[in-house]
XYZ file of N, CA and C in Angstrom:
492
model
N -120.358 40.562 -88.698
C -120.841 41.730 -88.069
C -121.525 42.516 -89.014
N -122.608 43.300 -88.937
C -123.437 44.202 -89.634
C -124.338 45.073 -88.954
N -125.138 46.131 -89.455
C -125.392 47.233 -88.978
C -126.684 46.924 -88.705
N -127.077 47.441 -87.450
C -128.430 47.250 -86.962
C -128.848 48.449 -86.429
N -130.295 48.906 -86.926
C -130.735 50.091 -86.721
C -131.836 50.189 -85.382
N -131.670 50.972 -84.390
C -132.536 50.879 -83.289
C -132.821 52.515 -83.350
N -134.640 52.465 -82.548
C -135.434 53.429 -82.644
C -135.451 53.855 -80.906
N -134.607 55.122 -80.990
C -134.914 55.479 -79.186
C -135.515 56.977 -79.174
N -136.133 57.102 -78.388
C -137.037 58.216 -78.146
C -137.490 58.830 -79.464
N -137.784 58.086 -80.376
C -138.485 58.458 -81.771
C -137.236 58.805 -82.766
N -135.975 58.527 -82.477
C -135.287 58.769 -83.432
C -134.204 57.260 -83.773
N -133.733 57.177 -84.598
C -133.174 56.123 -85.239
C -131.628 56.370 -85.293
N -130.988 55.249 -84.809
C -129.595 55.486 -84.592
C -129.120 54.044 -85.099
N -127.823 53.944 -85.593
C -127.260 52.906 -86.115
C -125.681 52.110 -85.357
N -126.297 50.813 -84.809
C -124.827 50.218 -84.145
C -124.286 49.073 -85.367
N -123.127 49.140 -85.027
C -122.410 47.636 -85.514
C -122.784 46.538 -84.536
N -123.389 45.267 -85.120
C -123.599 44.237 -84.123
C -122.902 42.843 -84.635
N -122.487 42.127 -83.482
C -122.253 40.968 -83.998
C -122.886 39.792 -83.002
N -123.273 38.762 -83.855
C -124.053 37.649 -83.599
C -122.892 36.929 -82.781
N -123.343 35.724 -81.623
C -122.509 35.012 -81.067
C -123.354 33.663 -80.593
N -123.248 32.638 -80.686
C -123.792 31.462 -80.083
C -123.311 31.218 -78.744
N -124.401 31.453 -77.656
C -124.133 30.904 -76.332
C -125.145 29.601 -76.118
N -124.330 28.586 -75.377
C -125.448 27.932 -74.959
C -126.723 27.500 -76.079
N -126.280 27.435 -77.583
C -127.357 26.894 -78.386
C -127.960 28.229 -78.939
N -127.708 29.553 -78.262
C -128.907 30.470 -78.567
C -128.006 31.171 -79.065
N -128.642 32.266 -80.075
C -128.146 33.485 -80.567
C -128.089 34.815 -79.863
N -126.752 35.303 -79.489
C -126.978 36.601 -78.565
C -126.507 37.659 -79.454
N -126.654 38.853 -79.603
C -126.334 39.681 -80.265
C -125.467 40.648 -79.602
N -124.264 41.119 -79.976
C -123.467 42.141 -79.100
C -123.208 43.514 -79.646
N -123.735 44.386 -79.144
C -123.480 45.890 -79.731
C -121.631 46.018 -79.645
N -121.075 46.341 -80.583
C -119.629 46.410 -80.943
C -119.325 47.939 -80.774
N -120.031 48.701 -81.665
C -119.968 50.000 -81.897
C -121.017 50.940 -81.977
N -121.049 52.117 -81.863
C -121.683 53.259 -82.291
C -121.380 53.914 -83.330
N -122.373 53.763 -84.404
C -122.163 54.356 -85.849
C -122.711 55.811 -86.009
N -123.528 56.122 -85.212
C -124.453 57.473 -85.614
C -125.660 57.388 -85.896
N -126.158 58.851 -85.916
C -127.730 58.983 -86.045
C -128.185 58.780 -87.602
N -129.263 58.051 -87.472
C -129.494 57.577 -89.097
C -130.201 58.689 -89.854
N -129.851 59.059 -90.937
C -130.544 59.967 -91.967
C -131.268 59.049 -93.040
N -132.222 59.602 -93.633
C -132.787 58.972 -94.940
C -133.356 60.098 -95.772
N -132.498 60.151 -97.142
C -132.875 61.077 -98.203
C -133.439 60.067 -99.172
N -134.739 60.858 -99.584
C -135.319 59.965 -100.919
C -134.863 60.473 -102.274
N -134.698 59.572 -103.305
C -133.988 60.050 -104.511
C -134.931 61.082 -105.280
N -134.204 62.018 -105.711
C -135.326 62.899 -106.321
C -135.431 62.724 -107.973
N -134.681 61.695 -108.049
C -135.176 61.145 -109.881
C -134.209 59.880 -109.730
N -134.560 59.434 -110.762
C -134.224 57.923 -111.280
C -133.759 57.820 -112.722
N -132.679 58.082 -112.793
C -132.552 57.717 -114.431
C -130.992 56.856 -114.599
N -131.089 56.100 -115.497
C -130.175 55.170 -115.639
C -128.766 55.653 -115.417
N -127.969 54.994 -114.642
C -126.134 55.222 -114.572
C -125.604 54.679 -115.317
N -125.027 55.060 -116.410
C -123.926 54.157 -117.143
C -122.705 54.064 -116.124
N -122.143 52.912 -115.746
C -121.221 52.838 -115.094
C -119.754 52.488 -115.900
N -118.823 53.331 -115.881
C -117.611 52.951 -116.616
C -116.728 52.846 -115.487
N -115.656 51.883 -115.403
C -114.764 51.188 -114.764
C -113.466 51.373 -115.560
N -112.892 52.665 -115.375
C -111.807 52.993 -116.329
C -110.132 53.844 -115.033
N -110.585 53.596 -113.882
C -109.923 54.467 -112.724
C -109.462 53.387 -112.088
N -108.847 53.894 -110.872
C -108.447 53.039 -109.925
C -109.695 52.422 -108.932
N -109.734 51.351 -108.236
C -110.848 50.593 -107.651
C -111.432 51.700 -106.754
N -110.668 52.487 -105.794
C -111.393 53.220 -104.786
C -112.012 54.722 -105.585
N -111.273 54.978 -106.789
C -111.906 56.163 -107.382
C -113.201 55.626 -107.985
N -113.245 54.356 -108.239
C -114.369 53.827 -109.081
C -115.756 53.775 -107.836
N -115.143 53.772 -106.859
C -116.227 53.359 -105.537
C -116.614 54.791 -105.433
N -115.751 55.804 -105.347
C -116.186 56.978 -104.813
C -117.245 57.570 -105.852
N -117.082 57.059 -107.079
C -117.869 57.848 -108.215
C -119.076 57.210 -108.397
N -119.171 55.745 -107.703
C -120.435 55.123 -107.575
C -121.007 55.958 -106.504
N -120.761 56.323 -105.457
C -121.363 56.772 -104.320
C -121.779 58.282 -104.605
N -120.896 59.267 -105.304
C -121.303 60.028 -105.734
C -122.691 59.975 -106.599
N -122.671 59.347 -107.675
C -123.588 59.145 -108.202
C -124.686 58.811 -107.500
N -125.006 57.809 -106.659
C -126.066 57.769 -105.923
C -126.272 59.005 -104.990
N -125.622 59.778 -104.333
C -125.840 60.693 -103.456
C -126.337 61.942 -104.118
N -125.820 62.145 -105.489
C -126.322 63.466 -106.260
C -127.890 62.998 -106.292
N -128.057 61.957 -106.655
C -129.663 61.586 -107.033
C -130.396 62.036 -105.416
N -129.845 61.990 -104.525
C -130.296 62.237 -103.313
C -130.644 63.400 -102.704
N -129.750 64.420 -103.725
C -129.833 65.958 -103.709
C -128.545 66.157 -102.894
N -127.472 65.591 -102.656
C -126.140 65.951 -102.306
C -125.756 67.186 -103.029
N -124.651 68.110 -102.770
C -123.892 68.970 -103.490
C -122.415 68.450 -103.074
N -121.788 68.379 -104.358
C -120.429 67.696 -104.461
C -119.604 69.069 -104.312
N -118.415 68.658 -103.627
C -117.325 69.783 -103.861
C -116.103 68.762 -103.631
N -115.465 68.561 -104.734
C -114.405 67.599 -104.537
C -114.833 66.248 -104.058
N -114.088 65.806 -103.146
C -114.748 64.525 -102.201
C -115.300 64.391 -101.076
N -115.864 65.778 -101.087
C -116.879 66.330 -99.865
C -118.260 66.435 -100.577
N -119.381 65.541 -99.981
C -120.414 65.806 -100.301
C -121.669 66.386 -99.368
N -122.615 67.169 -99.142
C -123.082 67.725 -98.425
C -124.594 68.263 -98.771
N -125.218 67.879 -97.520
C -126.727 68.096 -97.618
C -127.424 68.280 -96.334
N -127.988 69.313 -95.873
C -128.610 69.621 -94.675
C -127.554 69.349 -93.240
N -126.628 69.674 -93.199
C -125.469 69.784 -92.159
C -124.819 68.264 -92.074
N -125.397 67.299 -93.080
C -125.087 65.874 -92.975
C -123.659 66.192 -94.048
N -122.456 65.600 -93.873
C -121.344 66.092 -94.553
C -120.577 64.676 -94.720
N -120.456 64.395 -95.951
C -119.674 62.736 -96.391
C -118.096 63.438 -97.052
N -117.383 62.872 -96.110
C -115.958 63.027 -96.876
C -115.391 61.751 -97.066
N -115.360 61.577 -98.736
C -115.055 60.057 -98.967
C -113.233 60.525 -98.851
N -112.698 61.057 -98.553
C -111.129 61.258 -98.637
C -110.741 60.516 -97.382
N -111.524 60.985 -96.199
C -111.008 60.762 -94.680
C -111.190 59.434 -94.454
N -112.093 58.443 -94.449
C -113.526 58.583 -94.895
C -114.523 58.785 -93.908
N -115.541 59.627 -93.914
C -116.540 59.726 -92.698
C -117.578 60.383 -93.139
N -118.699 60.017 -92.281
C -120.042 60.637 -92.552
C -120.406 61.383 -91.030
N -120.621 62.693 -91.287
C -120.967 63.327 -89.906
C -121.968 64.583 -90.194
N -122.727 64.587 -88.979
C -124.238 65.407 -89.023
C -123.418 66.377 -88.049
N -123.435 67.833 -88.140
C -122.570 68.598 -86.995
C -121.751 68.191 -86.320
N -120.776 67.754 -87.099
C -119.388 67.372 -86.490
C -119.364 66.124 -85.616
N -120.893 65.391 -85.398
C -121.054 63.936 -85.022
C -121.237 62.872 -85.858
N -120.917 61.457 -85.494
C -120.997 60.475 -86.219
C -122.331 60.207 -86.997
N -122.611 60.063 -88.081
C -123.730 59.871 -88.661
C -124.016 58.588 -89.940
N -125.071 57.947 -89.925
C -125.164 57.529 -90.935
C -126.257 57.425 -92.041
N -125.937 57.248 -93.195
C -127.345 57.550 -94.106
C -127.328 56.030 -94.610
N -128.949 55.936 -94.675
C -129.762 54.594 -95.132
C -129.792 54.692 -96.432
N -129.013 54.204 -97.377
C -128.895 53.954 -99.044
C -129.472 52.490 -99.268
N -130.369 52.712 -100.146
C -130.923 51.250 -101.147
C -131.096 50.505 -99.573
N -130.084 49.079 -99.596
C -130.500 48.054 -98.657
C -129.483 48.206 -97.629
N -128.539 49.215 -97.709
C -127.588 49.347 -96.543
C -127.364 50.534 -95.860
N -126.147 50.793 -95.449
C -125.956 52.238 -94.571
C -124.488 52.526 -94.847
N -124.587 53.981 -95.293
C -123.175 54.679 -95.506
C -122.975 55.240 -94.701
N -121.703 54.774 -93.868
C -121.237 55.630 -92.474
C -119.463 55.219 -92.762
N -118.660 55.951 -91.781
C -117.493 55.823 -91.789
C -116.836 54.608 -91.804
N -117.729 53.444 -90.948
C -117.371 52.165 -91.106
C -117.432 51.444 -92.266
N -118.563 51.465 -92.805
C -118.887 50.929 -94.222
C -117.798 51.468 -95.247
N -117.237 52.801 -95.338
C -116.676 53.509 -96.309
C -115.575 52.745 -95.992
N -114.868 52.558 -94.828
C -113.273 52.067 -94.712
C -113.519 50.568 -94.847
N -114.511 50.056 -94.545
C -114.595 48.405 -95.131
C -114.594 48.506 -96.839
N -115.004 48.897 -97.488
C -115.090 49.307 -98.996
C -113.751 49.666 -99.207
N -113.082 50.503 -98.646
C -111.615 50.947 -99.340
C -110.729 49.711 -98.934
N -110.964 48.815 -98.006
C -109.827 47.968 -97.216
C -110.137 46.523 -98.191
N -111.183 46.669 -98.982
C -111.460 45.116 -99.477
C -109.832 44.858 -100.465
N -109.589 43.754 -100.057
C -108.611 43.230 -100.623
C -108.724 41.952 -101.617
N -107.919 41.242 -102.091
C -108.452 40.172 -103.127
C -109.401 39.252 -102.378
N -110.638 39.433 -102.665
C -111.529 38.628 -101.731
C -112.574 37.855 -103.234
N -113.210 37.167 -102.425
C -114.327 36.273 -103.338
C -115.384 37.232 -103.731
N -116.151 37.001 -104.643
C -117.206 37.788 -105.030
C -118.208 37.952 -103.918
N -118.539 36.922 -103.140
C -119.650 37.007 -102.023
C -119.101 38.599 -100.922
N -117.551 38.442 -100.615
C -117.410 39.519 -99.688
C -117.528 40.716 -100.507
N -117.029 41.106 -101.881
C -117.129 42.247 -102.494
C -118.696 43.013 -102.256
N -119.324 41.832 -103.045
C -121.089 42.097 -102.981
C -121.599 42.413 -101.579
N -121.214 41.630 -100.704
C -121.445 42.075 -99.464
C -120.939 43.284 -98.936
N -120.012 43.810 -99.129
C -119.295 45.094 -98.594
C -119.997 46.244 -99.708
N -120.295 46.401 -100.684
C -120.940 46.934 -101.678
C -122.384 47.247 -101.159
N -123.059 46.101 -100.902
C -124.715 46.233 -100.256
C -124.599 46.572 -98.994
N -123.639 46.477 -98.044
C -123.835 47.025 -96.562
C -123.318 48.695 -96.827
N -123.142 49.183 -97.830
C -122.751 50.693 -97.745
C -123.641 50.869 -98.613
N -124.843 50.464 -99.136
C -125.653 50.854 -99.995
C -125.690 51.150 -101.577
N -124.541 50.684 -101.955
C -124.142 50.594 -103.683
C -124.837 49.382 -104.220
N -125.985 49.767 -104.910
C -126.622 48.482 -105.583
C -126.251 48.903 -107.005
N -125.762 47.636 -107.474
C -125.261 47.581 -108.831
C -126.227 46.684 -110.044
N -126.087 46.697 -111.001
C -127.061 45.543 -111.863
C -125.790 44.501 -111.581
N -126.299 43.072 -112.096
C -125.693 42.026 -111.872
C -124.348 42.233 -113.208
N -124.633 42.824 -114.357
C -123.571 42.878 -115.467
C -122.583 44.061 -114.870
N -122.953 44.982 -114.269
C -122.060 46.210 -113.625
C -121.090 45.514 -112.741
N -121.796 44.736 -111.598
C -120.955 43.854 -110.825
C -119.891 42.826 -111.458
N -120.698 42.254 -112.162
C -119.373 41.154 -112.940
C -118.150 42.441 -113.407
N -118.575 43.383 -114.226
C -117.569 43.987 -114.572
C -116.516 44.630 -113.967
N -117.130 45.112 -112.638
C -116.679 45.725 -111.423
C -115.617 44.555 -110.905
N -116.113 43.509 -110.557
C -115.422 42.130 -110.020
C -114.389 42.106 -110.704
N -114.458 41.699 -112.258
C -113.589 41.258 -113.230
C -112.514 42.281 -113.369
N -112.541 43.674 -113.029
C -111.670 44.884 -113.442
C -110.948 44.827 -112.078
N -111.554 44.568 -111.114
C -110.606 45.463 -109.762
C -110.314 44.042 -108.872
N -110.619 42.554 -109.217
C -110.226 42.027 -108.343
C -109.443 40.532 -109.408
N -109.649 41.161 -110.519
C -108.765 39.908 -111.743
C -109.488 38.696 -111.768
N -110.619 38.310 -110.935
C -111.408 37.187 -111.121
C -112.408 37.183 -111.945
N -112.794 35.787 -112.145
C -114.278 35.921 -113.064
C -115.436 35.457 -112.002
N -116.436 35.679 -112.821
C -117.563 35.750 -111.748
C -117.869 34.177 -111.593
N -118.533 33.894 -110.325
C -118.687 32.306 -110.165
C -119.250 31.700 -111.374
N -119.397 30.217 -111.368
C -119.627 29.585 -112.649
C -121.171 29.757 -112.715
N -121.788 29.822 -111.379
C -123.656 29.785 -111.645
C -123.811 31.312 -112.021
N -122.964 32.073 -111.596
C -123.150 33.554 -112.248
C -123.039 33.608 -114.016
N -121.850 33.006 -114.417
C -121.982 32.874 -115.888
C -122.869 31.894 -116.675
N -123.460 31.127 -115.963
C -124.276 30.293 -116.616
C -125.551 31.012 -117.037
N -126.120 32.153 -116.338
C -127.093 33.086 -116.602
C -127.145 33.500 -117.767
């Protein structure tokens, strides 16, 4: 499943979509409405040093906070806010005036669904972890991803990753 953005009456909305093969053709089925899409530009771009010395969920929260602070969000504990868009990292949910919302970050979308997917990651392969991080809009350098994966998933990067 993946997040698809649709434009309706000039406004963008996010949906969770699943591909199915029927009679040799691909059909897309909308599984869930995720909310109105918001886009906030980065106000600055400075190198973020990533230290993974906390628990896995706290590290994910820190990565999200750093990305959202660059986009002008104000932090109050585990709640971030900008222009009536509220992100509660504890619940986890993203709301705009009390309704579901999505924030387009980098190459992904930050919404309640992608947050829960990140928090529930169990022992997975590197591909599943990388996919979950990217789908939530967290962009890590190759070195930071290897550190993250080794620290929280106890594995080593794939052989082709180590050869580089």
